[in-house]
Short mmCIF file of N, CA and C in Angstrom, two decimals:
data_model
loop_
_atom_site.label_atom_id
_atom_site.label_comp_id
_atom_site.label_asym_id
_atom_site.label_seq_id
_atom_site.Cartn_x
_atom_site.Cartn_y
_atom_site.Cartn_z
N UNK A 289 -99.58 69.18 -70.75
CA UNK A 289 -100.45 67.27 -71.25
C UNK A 289 -98.43 66.74 -71.95
N UNK A 290 -99.27 65.46 -71.21
CA UNK A 290 -97.61 64.87 -72.15
C UNK A 290 -98.27 63.79 -73.12
N UNK A 291 -96.74 64.57 -74.06
CA UNK A 291 -96.78 64.31 -75.53
C UNK A 291 -96.70 62.42 -75.19
N UNK A 292 -97.81 61.96 -76.72
CA UNK A 292 -97.99 60.35 -76.58
C UNK A 292 -96.86 59.70 -77.29
N UNK A 293 -96.50 58.81 -77.09
CA UNK A 293 -95.64 58.07 -78.02
C UNK A 293 -96.15 57.62 -79.56
N UNK A 294 -97.21 57.20 -79.46
CA UNK A 294 -97.95 57.19 -80.53
C UNK A 294 -98.17 58.13 -81.00
N UNK A 295 -98.70 58.23 -82.69
CA UNK A 295 -99.74 58.82 -83.67
C UNK A 295 -100.77 59.16 -83.71
N UNK A 296 -101.12 59.57 -84.19
CA UNK A 296 -102.99 59.73 -84.12
C UNK A 296 -103.30 58.18 -85.02
N UNK A 297 -101.91 57.90 -85.87
CA UNK A 297 -102.11 57.36 -87.31
C UNK A 297 -101.78 55.89 -86.90
N UNK A 298 -100.95 56.12 -85.70
CA UNK A 298 -100.47 54.51 -85.33
C UNK A 298 -102.01 54.24 -83.90
N UNK A 299 -102.25 54.82 -83.23
CA UNK A 299 -103.37 54.68 -82.84
C UNK A 299 -104.42 53.29 -83.38
N UNK A 300 -104.46 54.54 -84.14
CA UNK A 300 -105.80 53.80 -85.09
C UNK A 300 -105.20 52.68 -85.83
N UNK A 301 -104.22 52.23 -86.50
CA UNK A 301 -104.01 51.60 -86.84
C UNK A 301 -104.08 50.20 -85.48
N UNK A 302 -102.68 50.01 -84.24
CA UNK A 302 -103.15 49.14 -83.31
C UNK A 302 -104.39 48.31 -82.83
N UNK A 303 -105.53 49.97 -83.03
CA UNK A 303 -106.66 48.91 -82.79
C UNK A 303 -108.35 48.43 -83.72
N UNK A 304 -107.12 48.44 -85.26
CA UNK A 304 -107.97 47.51 -86.05
C UNK A 304 -106.82 45.90 -86.37
N UNK A 305 -105.86 45.89 -85.83
CA UNK A 305 -105.46 44.91 -85.01
C UNK A 305 -106.51 43.61 -85.00
N UNK A 306 -107.18 44.61 -83.10
CA UNK A 306 -107.98 43.54 -82.80
C UNK A 306 -109.17 43.37 -83.33
N UNK A 307 -109.49 43.98 -84.49
CA UNK A 307 -110.34 43.72 -84.96
C UNK A 307 -110.04 42.43 -86.71
N UNK A 308 -108.91 42.40 -86.26
CA UNK A 308 -109.18 40.80 -87.48
C UNK A 308 -108.61 39.83 -86.67
N UNK A 309 -109.23 39.70 -85.34
CA UNK A 309 -109.15 38.84 -84.38
C UNK A 309 -107.76 38.57 -83.27
N UNK A 310 -107.11 39.38 -83.39
CA UNK A 310 -106.01 39.31 -82.62
C UNK A 310 -106.05 39.65 -81.04
N UNK A 311 -106.43 39.26 -80.37
CA UNK A 311 -106.78 39.57 -79.04
C UNK A 311 -105.89 40.19 -78.46
N UNK A 312 -107.06 40.48 -77.49
CA UNK A 312 -106.51 42.63 -77.14
C UNK A 312 -105.31 42.56 -76.16
N UNK A 313 -104.32 41.44 -75.13
CA UNK A 313 -103.76 41.40 -74.61
C UNK A 313 -103.33 40.37 -75.43
N UNK A 314 -103.12 40.28 -75.90
CA UNK A 314 -102.19 39.87 -77.90
C UNK A 314 -101.32 41.79 -77.95
N UNK A 315 -102.61 41.87 -78.30
CA UNK A 315 -102.22 43.85 -78.83
C UNK A 315 -101.04 44.18 -77.80
N UNK A 316 -101.51 44.81 -76.84
CA UNK A 316 -101.30 45.61 -76.19
C UNK A 316 -100.57 44.98 -75.77
N UNK A 317 -100.18 43.45 -75.13
CA UNK A 317 -98.48 43.21 -75.77
C UNK A 317 -97.48 43.16 -76.58
N UNK A 318 -97.55 43.46 -77.29
CA UNK A 318 -96.64 43.85 -79.08
C UNK A 318 -95.90 45.01 -79.33
N UNK A 319 -97.20 45.82 -78.32
CA UNK A 319 -96.78 47.22 -78.29
C UNK A 319 -96.68 47.92 -77.67
N UNK A 320 -96.46 47.98 -76.59
CA UNK A 320 -95.80 47.96 -74.67
C UNK A 320 -97.20 48.81 -74.29
N UNK A 321 -97.66 48.55 -74.87
CA UNK A 321 -99.23 49.81 -73.67
C UNK A 321 -100.19 48.58 -72.61
N UNK A 322 -101.11 49.36 -72.07
CA UNK A 322 -101.81 48.47 -71.26
C UNK A 322 -102.88 48.34 -71.54
N UNK A 323 -103.66 47.77 -70.97
CA UNK A 323 -104.81 47.70 -71.57
C UNK A 323 -105.81 49.19 -71.27
N UNK A 324 -105.74 49.06 -69.97
CA UNK A 324 -106.43 49.97 -69.87
C UNK A 324 -106.15 51.86 -71.19
N UNK A 325 -105.40 51.42 -70.68
CA UNK A 325 -104.80 52.46 -72.43
C UNK A 325 -105.56 52.23 -73.98
N UNK A 326 -105.51 50.56 -73.82
CA UNK A 326 -106.02 50.57 -75.36
C UNK A 326 -107.00 50.94 -74.96
N UNK A 327 -108.16 50.31 -74.07
CA UNK A 327 -109.86 50.67 -74.18
C UNK A 327 -110.00 52.58 -74.35
N UNK A 328 -109.08 53.24 -73.65
CA UNK A 328 -109.52 54.80 -74.02
C UNK A 328 -109.18 55.09 -74.82
N UNK A 329 -108.22 54.29 -75.93
CA UNK A 329 -107.75 54.63 -77.58
C UNK A 329 -109.23 54.48 -77.61
N UNK A 330 -110.55 52.83 -77.58
CA UNK A 330 -111.26 52.34 -78.53
C UNK A 330 -112.69 53.59 -77.61
N UNK A 331 -111.69 54.47 -76.87
CA UNK A 331 -113.39 55.03 -76.84
C UNK A 331 -112.95 56.45 -77.51
N UNK A 332 -112.21 56.96 -77.58
CA UNK A 332 -111.42 57.83 -78.30
C UNK A 332 -111.83 58.02 -80.28
N UNK A 333 -110.61 56.66 -79.93
CA UNK A 333 -110.62 56.24 -82.01
C UNK A 333 -111.75 55.31 -82.48
N UNK A 334 -112.50 54.60 -81.48
CA UNK A 334 -113.13 52.90 -82.17
C UNK A 334 -113.28 53.26 -83.77
N UNK A 335 -113.89 54.38 -83.90
CA UNK A 335 -115.18 54.08 -85.46
C UNK A 335 -114.07 54.25 -86.23
N UNK A 336 -113.39 54.71 -86.49
CA UNK A 336 -112.19 56.30 -86.78
C UNK A 336 -111.77 55.76 -87.82
N UNK A 337 -111.41 55.86 -88.74
CA UNK A 337 -110.12 55.40 -90.33
C UNK A 337 -109.12 56.81 -90.47
N UNK A 338 -108.37 56.27 -90.55
CA UNK A 338 -106.95 56.87 -91.02
C UNK A 338 -107.05 58.05 -91.48
N UNK A 339 -108.30 58.08 -92.70
CA UNK A 339 -109.03 58.95 -93.60
C UNK A 339 -109.28 60.64 -92.64
N UNK A 340 -109.78 59.76 -91.32
CA UNK A 340 -110.82 60.60 -90.95
C UNK A 340 -110.41 61.99 -89.85
N UNK A 341 -109.33 61.34 -89.55
CA UNK A 341 -108.45 61.79 -88.30
C UNK A 341 -108.29 63.53 -88.73
N UNK A 342 -107.67 63.45 -90.23
CA UNK A 342 -107.62 65.46 -89.61
C UNK A 342 -108.70 65.89 -89.46
N UNK A 343 -110.00 65.43 -90.09
CA UNK A 343 -111.47 65.86 -89.56
C UNK A 343 -111.39 66.06 -88.29
N UNK A 344 -110.90 65.45 -87.78
CA UNK A 344 -111.74 64.51 -86.06
C UNK A 344 -110.33 66.33 -85.43
N UNK A 345 -109.67 66.73 -86.11
CA UNK A 345 -108.63 67.45 -85.15
C UNK A 345 -109.16 68.98 -85.46
N UNK A 346 -109.78 68.63 -86.42
CA UNK A 346 -110.13 70.26 -87.13
C UNK A 346 -111.05 70.95 -85.73
N UNK A 347 -111.99 70.29 -84.74
CA UNK A 347 -112.38 71.48 -83.56
C UNK A 347 -111.68 71.26 -82.71
N UNK A 348 -110.99 70.85 -82.53
CA UNK A 348 -109.48 71.01 -81.24
C UNK A 348 -109.17 72.30 -80.65
N UNK A 349 -108.93 72.91 -81.91
CA UNK A 349 -107.77 74.20 -81.69
C UNK A 349 -106.50 73.59 -81.25
N UNK A 350 -106.03 74.77 -80.40
CA UNK A 350 -105.05 74.43 -80.03
C UNK A 350 -104.75 74.47 -78.34
N UNK A 351 -103.94 73.07 -78.51
CA UNK A 351 -104.14 72.56 -76.69
C UNK A 351 -102.60 72.40 -76.60
#
């Protein structure tokens, strides 16, 4: 699997920008990601907070 340019905590922070009222198109343009990638991240990390990330990774095992 290809390594992401963004850490999980960075992804959650990027997703929070949309909650602040910034349009998705502007968020994706500012960070150099595609709109489909943004929505993939949102489906995976949508309701998470940065503090919840280690708990989410605990069940993944070694990939």
